[in-house]
mmCIF file of C-alpha atoms in Angstrom:
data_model
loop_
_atom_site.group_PDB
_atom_site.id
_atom_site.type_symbol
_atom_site.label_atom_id
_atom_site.label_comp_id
_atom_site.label_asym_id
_atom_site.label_seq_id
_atom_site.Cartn_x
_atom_site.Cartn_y
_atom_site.Cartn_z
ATOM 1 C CA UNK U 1255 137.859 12.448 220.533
ATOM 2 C CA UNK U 1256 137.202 11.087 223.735
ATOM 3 C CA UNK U 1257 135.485 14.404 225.445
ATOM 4 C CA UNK U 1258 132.717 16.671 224.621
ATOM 5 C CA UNK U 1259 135.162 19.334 225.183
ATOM 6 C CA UNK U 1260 137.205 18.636 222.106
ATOM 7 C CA UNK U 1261 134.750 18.755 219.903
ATOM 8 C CA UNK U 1262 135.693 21.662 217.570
ATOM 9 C CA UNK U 1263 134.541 22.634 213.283
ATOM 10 C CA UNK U 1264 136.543 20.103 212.106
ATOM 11 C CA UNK U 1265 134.392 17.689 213.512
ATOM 12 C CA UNK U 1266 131.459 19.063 211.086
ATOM 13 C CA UNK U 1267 134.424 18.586 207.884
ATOM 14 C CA UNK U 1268 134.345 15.066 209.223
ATOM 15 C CA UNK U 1269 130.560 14.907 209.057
ATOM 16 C CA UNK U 1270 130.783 16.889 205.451
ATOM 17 C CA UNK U 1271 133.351 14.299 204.162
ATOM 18 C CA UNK U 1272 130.761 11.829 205.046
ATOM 19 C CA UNK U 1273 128.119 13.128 203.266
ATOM 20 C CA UNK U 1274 130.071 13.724 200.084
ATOM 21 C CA UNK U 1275 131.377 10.133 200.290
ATOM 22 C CA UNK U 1276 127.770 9.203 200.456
ATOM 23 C CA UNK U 1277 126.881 11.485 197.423
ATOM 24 C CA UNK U 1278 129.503 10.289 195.498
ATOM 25 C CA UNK U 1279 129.381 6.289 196.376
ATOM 26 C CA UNK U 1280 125.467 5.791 197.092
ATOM 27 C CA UNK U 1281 126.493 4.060 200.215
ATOM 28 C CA UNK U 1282 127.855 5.187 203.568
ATOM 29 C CA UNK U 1283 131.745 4.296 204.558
ATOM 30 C CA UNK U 1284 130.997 2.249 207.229
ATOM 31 C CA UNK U 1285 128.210 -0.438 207.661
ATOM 32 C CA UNK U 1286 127.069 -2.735 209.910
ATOM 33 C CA UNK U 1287 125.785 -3.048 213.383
ATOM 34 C CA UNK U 1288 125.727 0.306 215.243
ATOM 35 C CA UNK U 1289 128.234 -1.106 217.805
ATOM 36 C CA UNK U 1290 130.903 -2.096 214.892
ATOM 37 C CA UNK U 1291 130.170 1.334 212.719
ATOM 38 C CA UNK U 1292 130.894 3.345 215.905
ATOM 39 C CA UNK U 1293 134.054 1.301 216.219
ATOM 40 C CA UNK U 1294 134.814 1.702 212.164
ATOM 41 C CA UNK U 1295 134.617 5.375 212.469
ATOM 42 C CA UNK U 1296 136.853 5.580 215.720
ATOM 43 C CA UNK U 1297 139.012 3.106 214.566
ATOM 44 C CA UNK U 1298 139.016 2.527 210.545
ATOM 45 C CA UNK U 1299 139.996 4.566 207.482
ATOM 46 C CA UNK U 1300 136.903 5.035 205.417
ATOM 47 C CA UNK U 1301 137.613 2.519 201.705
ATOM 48 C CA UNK U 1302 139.041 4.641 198.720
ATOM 49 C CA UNK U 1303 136.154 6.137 195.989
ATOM 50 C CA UNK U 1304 138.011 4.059 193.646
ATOM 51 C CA UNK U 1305 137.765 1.185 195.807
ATOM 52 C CA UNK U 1306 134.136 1.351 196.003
ATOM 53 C CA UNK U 1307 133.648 2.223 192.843
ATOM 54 C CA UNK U 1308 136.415 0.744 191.046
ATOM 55 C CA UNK U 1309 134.533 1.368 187.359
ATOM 56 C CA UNK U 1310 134.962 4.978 187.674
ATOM 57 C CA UNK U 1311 138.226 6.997 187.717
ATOM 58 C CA UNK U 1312 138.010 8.837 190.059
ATOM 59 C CA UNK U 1313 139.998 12.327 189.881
ATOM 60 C CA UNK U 1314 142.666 12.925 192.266
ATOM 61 C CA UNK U 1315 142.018 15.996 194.290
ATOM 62 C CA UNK U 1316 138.597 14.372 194.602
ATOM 63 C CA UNK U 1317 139.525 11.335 196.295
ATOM 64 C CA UNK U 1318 142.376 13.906 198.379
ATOM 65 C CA UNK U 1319 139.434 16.007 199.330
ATOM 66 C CA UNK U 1320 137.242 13.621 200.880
ATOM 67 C CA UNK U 1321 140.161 11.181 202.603
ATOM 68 C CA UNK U 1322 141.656 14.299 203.812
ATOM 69 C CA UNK U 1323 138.096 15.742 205.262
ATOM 70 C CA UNK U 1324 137.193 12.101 206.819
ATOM 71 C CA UNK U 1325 140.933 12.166 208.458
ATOM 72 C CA UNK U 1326 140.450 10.038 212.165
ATOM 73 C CA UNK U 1327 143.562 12.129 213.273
ATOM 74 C CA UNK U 1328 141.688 15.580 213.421
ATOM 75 C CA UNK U 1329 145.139 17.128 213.337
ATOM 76 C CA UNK U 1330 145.216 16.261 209.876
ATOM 77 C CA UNK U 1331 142.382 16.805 208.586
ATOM 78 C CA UNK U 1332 141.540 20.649 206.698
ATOM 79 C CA UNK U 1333 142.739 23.073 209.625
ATOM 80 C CA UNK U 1334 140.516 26.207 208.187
ATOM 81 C CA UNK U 1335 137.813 26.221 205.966
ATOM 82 C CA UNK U 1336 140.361 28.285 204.038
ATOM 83 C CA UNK U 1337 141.823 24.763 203.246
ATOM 84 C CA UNK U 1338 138.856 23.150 202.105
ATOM 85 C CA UNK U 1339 137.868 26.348 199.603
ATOM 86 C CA UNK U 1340 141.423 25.806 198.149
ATOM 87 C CA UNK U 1341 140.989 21.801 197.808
ATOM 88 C CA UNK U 1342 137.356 22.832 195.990
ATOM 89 C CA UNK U 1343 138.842 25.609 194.443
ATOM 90 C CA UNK U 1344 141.964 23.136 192.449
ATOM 91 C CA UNK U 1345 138.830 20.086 192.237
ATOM 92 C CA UNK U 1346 137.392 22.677 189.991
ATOM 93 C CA UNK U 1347 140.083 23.476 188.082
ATOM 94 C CA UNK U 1348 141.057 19.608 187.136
ATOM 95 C CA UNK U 1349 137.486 19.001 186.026
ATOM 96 C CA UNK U 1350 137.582 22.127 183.846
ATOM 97 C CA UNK U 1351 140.728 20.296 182.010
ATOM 98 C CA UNK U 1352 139.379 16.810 182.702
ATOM 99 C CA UNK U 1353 138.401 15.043 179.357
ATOM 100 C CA UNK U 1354 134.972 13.154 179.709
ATOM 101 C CA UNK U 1355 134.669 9.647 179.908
ATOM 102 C CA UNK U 1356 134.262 7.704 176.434
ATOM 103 C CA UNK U 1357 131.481 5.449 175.476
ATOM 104 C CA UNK U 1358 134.163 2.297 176.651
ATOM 105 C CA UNK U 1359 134.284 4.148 180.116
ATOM 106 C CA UNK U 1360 131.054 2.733 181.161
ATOM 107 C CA UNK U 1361 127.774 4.027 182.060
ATOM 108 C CA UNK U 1362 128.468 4.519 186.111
ATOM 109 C CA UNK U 1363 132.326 6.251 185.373
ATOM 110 C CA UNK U 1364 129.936 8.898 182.805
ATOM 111 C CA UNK U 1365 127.306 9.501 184.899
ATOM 112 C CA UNK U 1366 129.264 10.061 187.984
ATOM 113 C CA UNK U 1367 132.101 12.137 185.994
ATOM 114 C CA UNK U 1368 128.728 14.448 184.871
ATOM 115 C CA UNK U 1369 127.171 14.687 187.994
ATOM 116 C CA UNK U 1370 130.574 16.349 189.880
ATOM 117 C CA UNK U 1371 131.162 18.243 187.373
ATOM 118 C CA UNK U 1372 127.681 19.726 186.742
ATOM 119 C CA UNK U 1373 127.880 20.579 190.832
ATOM 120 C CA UNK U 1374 130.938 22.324 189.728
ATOM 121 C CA UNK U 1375 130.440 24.256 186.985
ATOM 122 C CA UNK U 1376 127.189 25.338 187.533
ATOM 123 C CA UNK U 1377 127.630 27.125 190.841
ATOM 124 C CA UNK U 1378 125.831 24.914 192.903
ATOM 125 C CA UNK U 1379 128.728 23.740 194.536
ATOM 126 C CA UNK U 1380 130.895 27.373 195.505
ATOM 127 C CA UNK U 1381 133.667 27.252 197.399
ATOM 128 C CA UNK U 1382 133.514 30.359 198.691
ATOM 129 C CA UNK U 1383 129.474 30.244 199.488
ATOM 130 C CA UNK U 1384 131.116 26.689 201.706
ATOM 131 C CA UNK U 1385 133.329 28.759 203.492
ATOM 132 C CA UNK U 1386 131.369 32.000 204.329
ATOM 133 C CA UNK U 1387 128.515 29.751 205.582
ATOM 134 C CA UNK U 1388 131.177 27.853 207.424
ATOM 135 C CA UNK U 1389 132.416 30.966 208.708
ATOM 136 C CA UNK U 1390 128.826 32.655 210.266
ATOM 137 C CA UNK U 1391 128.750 29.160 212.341
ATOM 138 C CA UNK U 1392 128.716 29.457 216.388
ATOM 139 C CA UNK U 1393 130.645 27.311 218.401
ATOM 140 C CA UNK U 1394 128.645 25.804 221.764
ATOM 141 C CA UNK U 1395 130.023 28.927 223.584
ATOM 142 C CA UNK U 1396 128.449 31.398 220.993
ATOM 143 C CA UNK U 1397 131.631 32.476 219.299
ATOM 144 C CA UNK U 1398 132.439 32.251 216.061
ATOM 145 C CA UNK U 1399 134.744 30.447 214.377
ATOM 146 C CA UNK U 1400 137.764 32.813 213.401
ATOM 147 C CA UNK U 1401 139.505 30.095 211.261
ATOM 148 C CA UNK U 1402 136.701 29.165 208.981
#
């Protein structure tokens, strides 16, 4: 993006994909002097979860979600927040089946496997709660979003 004017919501899945990287890693994707972080996130794919945290397996549609919502290329990132309750919606669904982590697994690859899946299953994380609040957002001209 090099003008205010094409800013649109799938900056804010940009910002969200940050966040959750954050959650999820304890560190942000890029560090560094402001100067090279600004040219990181212009210019540089944020590391793979498992990269960072190479102790943990990481499920796939997790690591999807998150690449796919910190996309430079905004054309590929989520299009609707339709998209992104889908990508939640299978996450779910794969930690429902997912077997936890045994004892060998290590202490970081258990505790992170419980806390997404608590967020999960317990409702605190709803993918359609995401997308309705997503939905009642105004853009800078006081419309609404009709895609999210």
């Amino acid at each position: 993006i090099t003008d205010a004017s094409e800013v649109d919501f799938r900056c804010d899945l940009y910002s969200v994909g940050v966040s959750l990287f954050e959650l999820l890693t304890g560190r942000v994707p890029f560090e560094g002097k402001p100067k090279e972080i600004l040219e990181h996130q212009l210019y540089s794919s944020a590391p793979r979860l498992e990269d960072v945290l190479p102790e943990v397996q990481i499920p796939d549609n997790l690591e999807r979600l998150v690449r796919k919502m910190m996309e430079k290329d905004r054309d590929l990132r989520y299009q609707s927040c339709e998209e992104v309750r889908t990508a939640i919606r299978e996450l779910r669904e794969e930690l429902k089946s997912a077997k936890p982590p045994t004892e060998k697994s290590g202490r970081k690859t258990r505790g992170l496997f419980r806390t997404i899946t608590n967020l999960f299953r317990s409702g605190r994380v709803n993918a359609d709660d995401l997308a309705d609040a997503d939905a009642d957002a105004l853009d800078r001209e006081g419309r609404a979003h009709t895609d999210c």
